């Protein structure tokens, strides 16, 4: 079980002051003098940092350029540091219920309560973890979103994204964005998740019925902003599988990572040697033509629920004629290491 410090301690690590908040389960990082909110460099694995306010404390977190070309937090919200192992307790961070924000409910030692009325973001008045049957946000719809900026913006069908506290274009990852990083970093289990540039730890999850903890130190659960038939989508990292299209009740407490997609590579401003790629026609009846001034290493197509599909790829053409009409993500990995993702409509 995750252990908590019940006294304040200070540690000096490479000029970074770490202060634990007594009895709260949160470690707030004092902003290092070198943190000026500069994005990581253009190479996968390059790091930077971002300063923001979390639970009323000024903190700074490490950021990293992923193999997908996008900027991610390199640690979970509520953690004290980047993970040094799969089961590094200080890196687990907090566990949010889907659609909720930085109100204290996410702390691993937070109190529990019965569902509010109404049982949706508009009914939140305390920072307790909601349990029961039904649990949190039981009357959900597929059109619900987790995108609002602050508690005053919470609505019956819209939760507040805790990643918005980082400022700028930071947000909760979508299912497609989790799919992109899982494929780009070859994440398939807790060991490869930790070995990735994101250093994803196995923080486990907190149950919706009684608030108990499960698989702490063994498996990882990371929310996305997308809905599912049973509540919300999340990235599940188990012993033999990393599935970005998993679904769970919204009352489940899961880890949160944030992404800054506007800082992804792909323009001459962020990476002068980026190669332009054209994928057409879009919408398509089945045959996609890829135009690129570089060799393509792999090509894949993912559907709206994150499943990678079998398609033909030859002579810079992708054959989607056997797929049903719908929205898909085409992902290309070029020989130069560049990763291209594009939404394609089949009709």
GROMACS .gro file of C-alpha atoms in nm:
model
  347
    1UNK     CA    1   0.000   0.000   0.000
    2UNK     CA    2   0.114   0.348  -0.079
    3UNK     CA    3   0.281   0.501   0.224
    4UNK     CA    4   0.253   0.866   0.326
    5UNK     CA    5   0.487   1.100   0.508
    6UNK     CA    6   0.334   1.263   0.816
    7UNK     CA    7   0.596   1.528   0.859
    8UNK     CA    8   0.754   1.786   0.633
    9UNK     CA    9   1.092   1.707   0.486
   10UNK     CA   10   1.318   1.891   0.252
   11UNK     CA   11   1.551   1.733   0.003
   12UNK     CA   12   1.799   1.901  -0.223
   13UNK     CA   13   1.831   1.724  -0.556
   14UNK     CA   14   2.027   1.894  -0.832
   15UNK     CA   15   1.921   2.234  -0.706
   16UNK     CA   16   1.551   2.135  -0.680
   17UNK     CA   17   1.375   2.179  -0.346
   18UNK     CA   18   1.112   1.914  -0.270
   19UNK     CA   19   0.861   1.982   0.005
   20UNK     CA   20   0.613   1.719   0.118
   21UNK     CA   21   0.282   1.842   0.251
   22UNK     CA   22   0.227   1.674   0.588
   23UNK     CA   23  -0.039   1.405   0.583
   24UNK     CA   24  -0.173   1.504   0.241
   25UNK     CA   25  -0.021   1.244   0.012
   26UNK     CA   26   0.102   1.527  -0.213
   27UNK     CA   27   0.463   1.622  -0.264
   28UNK     CA   28   0.484   1.981  -0.390
   29UNK     CA   29   0.797   2.067  -0.581
   30UNK     CA   30   0.940   2.412  -0.525
   31UNK     CA   31   1.000   2.576  -0.859
   32UNK     CA   32   1.369   2.545  -0.952
   33UNK     CA   33   1.545   2.862  -1.060
   34UNK     CA   34   1.619   2.702  -1.396
   35UNK     CA   35   1.251   2.635  -1.480
   36UNK     CA   36   1.144   2.899  -1.730
   37UNK     CA   37   0.868   2.695  -1.896
   38UNK     CA   38   1.081   2.618  -2.200
   39UNK     CA   39   0.962   2.324  -2.407
   40UNK     CA   40   1.198   2.030  -2.459
   41UNK     CA   41   1.423   2.022  -2.767
   42UNK     CA   42   1.327   1.855  -3.093
   43UNK     CA   43   1.477   1.513  -3.022
   44UNK     CA   44   1.279   1.236  -2.848
   45UNK     CA   45   1.391   1.225  -2.486
   46UNK     CA   46   1.482   1.595  -2.466
   47UNK     CA   47   1.348   1.742  -2.141
   48UNK     CA   48   1.218   2.075  -2.014
   49UNK     CA   49   0.991   2.184  -1.731
   50UNK     CA   50   0.665   2.364  -1.660
   51UNK     CA   51   0.570   2.565  -1.350
   52UNK     CA   52   0.209   2.585  -1.230
   53UNK     CA   53  -0.013   2.580  -0.920
   54UNK     CA   54  -0.135   2.248  -0.784
   55UNK     CA   55  -0.347   2.216  -0.468
   56UNK     CA   56  -0.260   2.574  -0.390
   57UNK     CA   57   0.117   2.511  -0.408
   58UNK     CA   58   0.363   2.639  -0.667
   59UNK     CA   59   0.519   2.334  -0.835
   60UNK     CA   60   0.739   2.253  -1.131
   61UNK     CA   61   0.726   1.929  -1.327
   62UNK     CA   62   0.959   1.775  -1.581
   63UNK     CA   63   0.842   1.768  -1.943
   64UNK     CA   64   0.973   1.549  -2.224
   65UNK     CA   65   0.960   1.518  -2.602
   66UNK     CA   66   0.800   1.183  -2.680
   67UNK     CA   67   0.881   0.961  -2.976
   68UNK     CA   68   0.550   1.084  -3.122
   69UNK     CA   69   0.706   1.431  -3.149
   70UNK     CA   70   0.474   1.582  -2.886
   71UNK     CA   71   0.550   1.733  -2.545
   72UNK     CA   72   0.427   1.539  -2.239
   73UNK     CA   73   0.461   1.572  -1.867
   74UNK     CA   74   0.729   1.324  -1.762
   75UNK     CA   75   0.554   1.260  -1.431
   76UNK     CA   76   0.200   1.203  -1.305
   77UNK     CA   77  -0.001   1.487  -1.155
   78UNK     CA   78   0.055   1.483  -0.779
   79UNK     CA   79   0.391   1.306  -0.796
   80UNK     CA   80   0.714   1.434  -0.645
   81UNK     CA   81   0.949   1.325  -0.921
   82UNK     CA   82   1.003   1.138  -1.245
   83UNK     CA   83   0.984   0.760  -1.188
   84UNK     CA   84   1.310   0.579  -1.121
   85UNK     CA   85   1.142   0.236  -1.138
   86UNK     CA   86   0.806   0.080  -1.223
   87UNK     CA   87   0.716   0.068  -0.853
   88UNK     CA   88   0.860   0.405  -0.744
   89UNK     CA   89   0.598   0.523  -0.490
   90UNK     CA   90   0.705   0.888  -0.510
   91UNK     CA   91   0.620   0.886  -0.881
   92UNK     CA   92   0.268   0.738  -0.855
   93UNK     CA   93   0.098   1.071  -0.793
   94UNK     CA   94  -0.275   1.120  -0.744
   95UNK     CA   95  -0.579   0.930  -0.873
   96UNK     CA   96  -0.856   1.135  -1.036
   97UNK     CA   97  -1.215   1.038  -1.102
   98UNK     CA   98  -1.314   1.100  -1.464
   99UNK     CA   99  -1.436   1.457  -1.518
  100UNK     CA  100  -1.308   1.589  -1.182
  101UNK     CA  101  -1.039   1.845  -1.115
  102UNK     CA  102  -0.776   1.950  -0.862
  103UNK     CA  103  -1.013   1.975  -0.563
  104UNK     CA  104  -0.838   1.731  -0.326
  105UNK     CA  105  -1.049   1.424  -0.402
  106UNK     CA  106  -0.756   1.280  -0.600
  107UNK     CA  107  -0.525   1.244  -0.299
  108UNK     CA  108  -0.468   0.881  -0.209
  109UNK     CA  109  -0.573   0.945   0.151
  110UNK     CA  110  -0.873   1.166   0.075
  111UNK     CA  111  -1.201   1.108   0.258
  112UNK     CA  112  -1.493   0.936   0.081
  113UNK     CA  113  -1.854   1.038   0.038
  114UNK     CA  114  -2.179   0.930  -0.126
  115UNK     CA  115  -2.270   1.066  -0.471
  116UNK     CA  116  -2.383   1.431  -0.478
  117UNK     CA  117  -2.706   1.565  -0.624
  118UNK     CA  118  -2.690   1.613  -0.915
  119UNK     CA  119  -2.438   1.332  -0.963
  120UNK     CA  120  -2.224   1.514  -1.221
  121UNK     CA  121  -1.968   1.798  -1.224
  122UNK     CA  122  -2.236   2.060  -1.151
  123UNK     CA  123  -2.305   1.890  -0.816
  124UNK     CA  124  -1.948   1.891  -0.679
  125UNK     CA  125  -1.917   2.096  -0.360
  126UNK     CA  126  -1.641   1.911  -0.169
  127UNK     CA  127  -1.305   1.750  -0.239
  128UNK     CA  128  -1.401   1.402  -0.122
  129UNK     CA  129  -1.365   1.084  -0.326
  130UNK     CA  130  -1.713   0.970  -0.435
  131UNK     CA  131  -1.802   0.604  -0.380
  132UNK     CA  132  -2.115   0.391  -0.390
  133UNK     CA  133  -2.339   0.204  -0.628
  134UNK     CA  134  -2.410   0.388  -0.844
  135UNK     CA  135  -2.089   0.583  -0.798
  136UNK     CA  136  -1.966   0.909  -0.949
  137UNK     CA  137  -2.142   1.046  -1.260
  138UNK     CA  138  -2.369   0.747  -1.306
  139UNK     CA  139  -2.609   0.904  -1.558
  140UNK     CA  140  -2.345   0.980  -1.816
  141UNK     CA  141  -2.374   1.025  -2.193
  142UNK     CA  142  -2.134   0.965  -2.480
  143UNK     CA  143  -2.141   1.339  -2.554
  144UNK     CA  144  -1.998   1.435  -2.211
  145UNK     CA  145  -1.661   1.608  -2.215
  146UNK     CA  146  -1.365   1.669  -1.981
  147UNK     CA  147  -1.238   1.996  -2.122
  148UNK     CA  148  -1.345   2.294  -1.908
  149UNK     CA  149  -1.085   2.530  -1.760
  150UNK     CA  150  -1.194   2.591  -1.399
  151UNK     CA  151  -1.442   2.479  -1.129
  152UNK     CA  152  -1.678   2.767  -1.207
  153UNK     CA  153  -1.710   2.628  -1.561
  154UNK     CA  154  -1.829   2.282  -1.451
  155UNK     CA  155  -2.158   2.178  -1.611
  156UNK     CA  156  -2.385   1.876  -1.599
  157UNK     CA  157  -2.221   1.734  -1.911
  158UNK     CA  158  -1.872   1.890  -1.890
  159UNK     CA  159  -1.600   1.822  -1.635
  160UNK     CA  160  -1.298   2.041  -1.560
  161UNK     CA  161  -0.968   1.923  -1.709
  162UNK     CA  162  -0.697   1.933  -1.435
  163UNK     CA  163  -0.430   1.967  -1.705
  164UNK     CA  164  -0.563   2.315  -1.785
  165UNK     CA  165  -0.389   2.435  -1.466
  166UNK     CA  166  -0.056   2.404  -1.651
  167UNK     CA  167  -0.161   2.688  -1.881
  168UNK     CA  168  -0.124   2.737  -2.253
  169UNK     CA  169  -0.235   2.445  -2.464
  170UNK     CA  170  -0.186   2.177  -2.198
  171UNK     CA  171  -0.473   1.930  -2.178
  172UNK     CA  172  -0.584   1.576  -2.098
  173UNK     CA  173  -0.465   1.333  -2.369
  174UNK     CA  174  -0.723   1.192  -2.607
  175UNK     CA  175  -0.746   0.821  -2.682
  176UNK     CA  176  -0.583   0.886  -3.021
  177UNK     CA  177  -0.291   1.065  -2.854
  178UNK     CA  178  -0.237   0.774  -2.613
  179UNK     CA  179  -0.252   0.538  -2.911
  180UNK     CA  180   0.012   0.745  -3.089
  181UNK     CA  181   0.259   0.745  -2.800
  182UNK     CA  182   0.206   0.376  -2.721
  183UNK     CA  183   0.290   0.285  -3.079
  184UNK     CA  184   0.577   0.533  -3.112
  185UNK     CA  185   0.741   0.424  -2.785
  186UNK     CA  186   0.662   0.050  -2.832
  187UNK     CA  187   0.487   0.032  -2.493
  188UNK     CA  188   0.348  -0.316  -2.425
  189UNK     CA  189   0.380  -0.376  -2.047
  190UNK     CA  190   0.486  -0.196  -1.726
  191UNK     CA  191   0.857  -0.252  -1.799
  192UNK     CA  192   0.844  -0.092  -2.144
  193UNK     CA  193   0.616   0.185  -2.012
  194UNK     CA  194   0.882   0.279  -1.759
  195UNK     CA  195   1.158   0.242  -2.019
  196UNK     CA  196   0.978   0.488  -2.249
  197UNK     CA  197   1.063   0.858  -2.257
  198UNK     CA  198   0.747   0.923  -2.052
  199UNK     CA  199   0.870   0.702  -1.762
  200UNK     CA  200   0.518   0.576  -1.686
  201UNK     CA  201   0.498   0.404  -1.343
  202UNK     CA  202   0.249   0.141  -1.224
  203UNK     CA  203   0.038   0.352  -0.989
  204UNK     CA  204  -0.263   0.118  -0.980
  205UNK     CA  205  -0.619   0.245  -0.943
  206UNK     CA  206  -0.874   0.331  -0.675
  207UNK     CA  207  -1.209   0.156  -0.684
  208UNK     CA  208  -1.543   0.329  -0.735
  209UNK     CA  209  -1.748   0.122  -0.492
  210UNK     CA  210  -1.542   0.155  -0.172
  211UNK     CA  211  -1.227   0.354  -0.254
  212UNK     CA  212  -0.988   0.062  -0.211
  213UNK     CA  213  -0.660   0.044  -0.405
  214UNK     CA  214  -0.575  -0.227  -0.660
  215UNK     CA  215  -0.260  -0.327  -0.856
  216UNK     CA  216  -0.047  -0.051  -0.701
  217UNK     CA  217   0.310  -0.111  -0.815
  218UNK     CA  218   0.194  -0.367  -1.073
  219UNK     CA  219  -0.017  -0.200  -1.342
  220UNK     CA  220  -0.080   0.147  -1.481
  221UNK     CA  221  -0.411   0.324  -1.550
  222UNK     CA  222  -0.409   0.664  -1.725
  223UNK     CA  223  -0.725   0.856  -1.811
  224UNK     CA  224  -0.799   1.002  -2.154
  225UNK     CA  225  -1.055   1.273  -2.235
  226UNK     CA  226  -1.275   1.034  -2.436
  227UNK     CA  227  -1.591   0.862  -2.318
  228UNK     CA  228  -1.669   0.491  -2.332
  229UNK     CA  229  -1.981   0.280  -2.305
  230UNK     CA  230  -1.914   0.224  -1.935
  231UNK     CA  231  -1.782   0.572  -1.850
  232UNK     CA  232  -1.443   0.694  -1.969
  233UNK     CA  233  -1.152   0.573  -2.180
  234UNK     CA  234  -0.810   0.509  -2.030
  235UNK     CA  235  -0.472   0.364  -2.117
  236UNK     CA  236  -0.434   0.029  -1.942
  237UNK     CA  237  -0.082  -0.108  -1.898
  238UNK     CA  238  -0.091  -0.470  -1.785
  239UNK     CA  239   0.155  -0.755  -1.775
  240UNK     CA  240   0.126  -0.841  -2.146
  241UNK     CA  241  -0.077  -0.556  -2.294
  242UNK     CA  242  -0.093  -0.179  -2.329
  243UNK     CA  243  -0.445  -0.088  -2.440
  244UNK     CA  244  -0.532   0.282  -2.496
  245UNK     CA  245  -0.895   0.196  -2.573
  246UNK     CA  246  -0.984   0.042  -2.236
  247UNK     CA  247  -1.293   0.170  -2.058
  248UNK     CA  248  -1.383   0.208  -1.689
  249UNK     CA  249  -1.657   0.360  -1.471
  250UNK     CA  250  -1.604   0.730  -1.414
  251UNK     CA  251  -1.586   0.667  -1.041
  252UNK     CA  252  -1.256   0.482  -1.080
  253UNK     CA  253  -0.951   0.675  -0.964
  254UNK     CA  254  -0.676   0.671  -1.228
  255UNK     CA  255  -0.351   0.856  -1.296
  256UNK     CA  256  -0.336   1.172  -1.507
  257UNK     CA  257  -0.062   1.271  -1.752
  258UNK     CA  258  -0.089   1.590  -1.952
  259UNK     CA  259   0.005   1.665  -2.312
  260UNK     CA  260   0.087   1.984  -2.501
  261UNK     CA  261  -0.006   1.883  -2.857
  262UNK     CA  262   0.056   2.228  -3.006
  263UNK     CA  263   0.427   2.170  -2.936
  264UNK     CA  264   0.438   1.861  -3.156
  265UNK     CA  265   0.696   1.853  -3.432
  266UNK     CA  266   0.584   1.900  -3.788
  267UNK     CA  267   0.642   2.263  -3.886
  268UNK     CA  268   0.951   2.442  -4.001
  269UNK     CA  269   0.933   2.657  -3.688
  270UNK     CA  270   0.979   2.362  -3.454
  271UNK     CA  271   1.194   2.137  -3.669
  272UNK     CA  272   1.351   2.283  -3.986
  273UNK     CA  273   1.432   1.942  -4.134
  274UNK     CA  274   1.080   1.805  -4.095
  275UNK     CA  275   0.965   1.635  -4.415
  276UNK     CA  276   0.623   1.727  -4.554
  277UNK     CA  277   0.379   1.440  -4.598
  278UNK     CA  278   0.061   1.432  -4.804
  279UNK     CA  279  -0.215   1.170  -4.756
  280UNK     CA  280  -0.502   1.186  -5.005
  281UNK     CA  281  -0.782   1.170  -5.106
  282UNK     CA  282  -0.946   1.246  -4.772
  283UNK     CA  283  -1.228   1.149  -4.740
  284UNK     CA  284  -1.144   0.831  -4.927
  285UNK     CA  285  -1.336   0.543  -5.081
  286UNK     CA  286  -1.060   0.303  -4.983
  287UNK     CA  287  -0.723   0.369  -5.150
  288UNK     CA  288  -0.502   0.630  -4.985
  289UNK     CA  289  -0.196   0.769  -5.161
  290UNK     CA  290   0.099   0.880  -4.950
  291UNK     CA  291   0.329   1.145  -5.094
  292UNK     CA  292   0.654   1.195  -4.902
  293UNK     CA  293   1.018   1.275  -4.980
  294UNK     CA  294   1.145   1.001  -4.749
  295UNK     CA  295   1.120   0.625  -4.714
  296UNK     CA  296   0.834   0.495  -4.500
  297UNK     CA  297   0.935   0.243  -4.234
  298UNK     CA  298   0.585   0.140  -4.119
  299UNK     CA  299   0.224   0.236  -4.188
  300UNK     CA  300  -0.072   0.151  -3.966
  301UNK     CA  301  -0.441   0.235  -3.935
  302UNK     CA  302  -0.626   0.262  -3.602
  303UNK     CA  303  -1.004   0.284  -3.562
  304UNK     CA  304  -1.201   0.514  -3.332
  305UNK     CA  305  -1.170   0.277  -3.033
  306UNK     CA  306  -0.794   0.239  -3.064
  307UNK     CA  307  -0.776  -0.098  -3.239
  308UNK     CA  308  -0.495  -0.141  -3.492
  309UNK     CA  309  -0.638  -0.285  -3.814
  310UNK     CA  310  -0.495  -0.503  -4.087
  311UNK     CA  311  -0.456  -0.300  -4.406
  312UNK     CA  312  -0.246  -0.340  -4.717
  313UNK     CA  313   0.048  -0.106  -4.773
  314UNK     CA  314   0.251  -0.116  -5.092
  315UNK     CA  315   0.401   0.136  -5.333
  316UNK     CA  316   0.307   0.427  -5.103
  317UNK     CA  317  -0.058   0.326  -5.112
  318UNK     CA  318  -0.272   0.219  -4.815
  319UNK     CA  319  -0.563  -0.009  -4.898
  320UNK     CA  320  -0.861   0.060  -4.668
  321UNK     CA  321  -1.125  -0.085  -4.901
  322UNK     CA  322  -1.203  -0.368  -4.658
  323UNK     CA  323  -1.280  -0.134  -4.368
  324UNK     CA  324  -1.628  -0.003  -4.282
  325UNK     CA  325  -1.707   0.365  -4.325
  326UNK     CA  326  -1.591   0.579  -4.036
  327UNK     CA  327  -1.307   0.785  -3.888
  328UNK     CA  328  -0.955   0.640  -3.865
  329UNK     CA  329  -0.607   0.747  -3.761
  330UNK     CA  330  -0.334   0.676  -4.017
  331UNK     CA  331   0.013   0.661  -3.861
  332UNK     CA  332   0.335   0.667  -4.062
  333UNK     CA  333   0.684   0.617  -3.925
  334UNK     CA  334   0.951   0.746  -4.162
  335UNK     CA  335   1.305   0.619  -4.195
  336UNK     CA  336   1.433   0.948  -4.049
  337UNK     CA  337   1.240   0.879  -3.725
  338UNK     CA  338   0.961   1.128  -3.793
  339UNK     CA  339   0.614   1.009  -3.687
  340UNK     CA  340   0.308   1.133  -3.878
  341UNK     CA  341  -0.051   1.090  -3.756
  342UNK     CA  342  -0.351   1.203  -3.962
  343UNK     CA  343  -0.725   1.161  -3.925
  344UNK     CA  344  -0.882   1.004  -4.233
  345UNK     CA  345  -1.250   0.956  -4.315
  346UNK     CA  346  -1.360   0.646  -4.506
  347UNK     CA  347  -1.691   0.680  -4.685
   0.00000   0.00000   0.00000
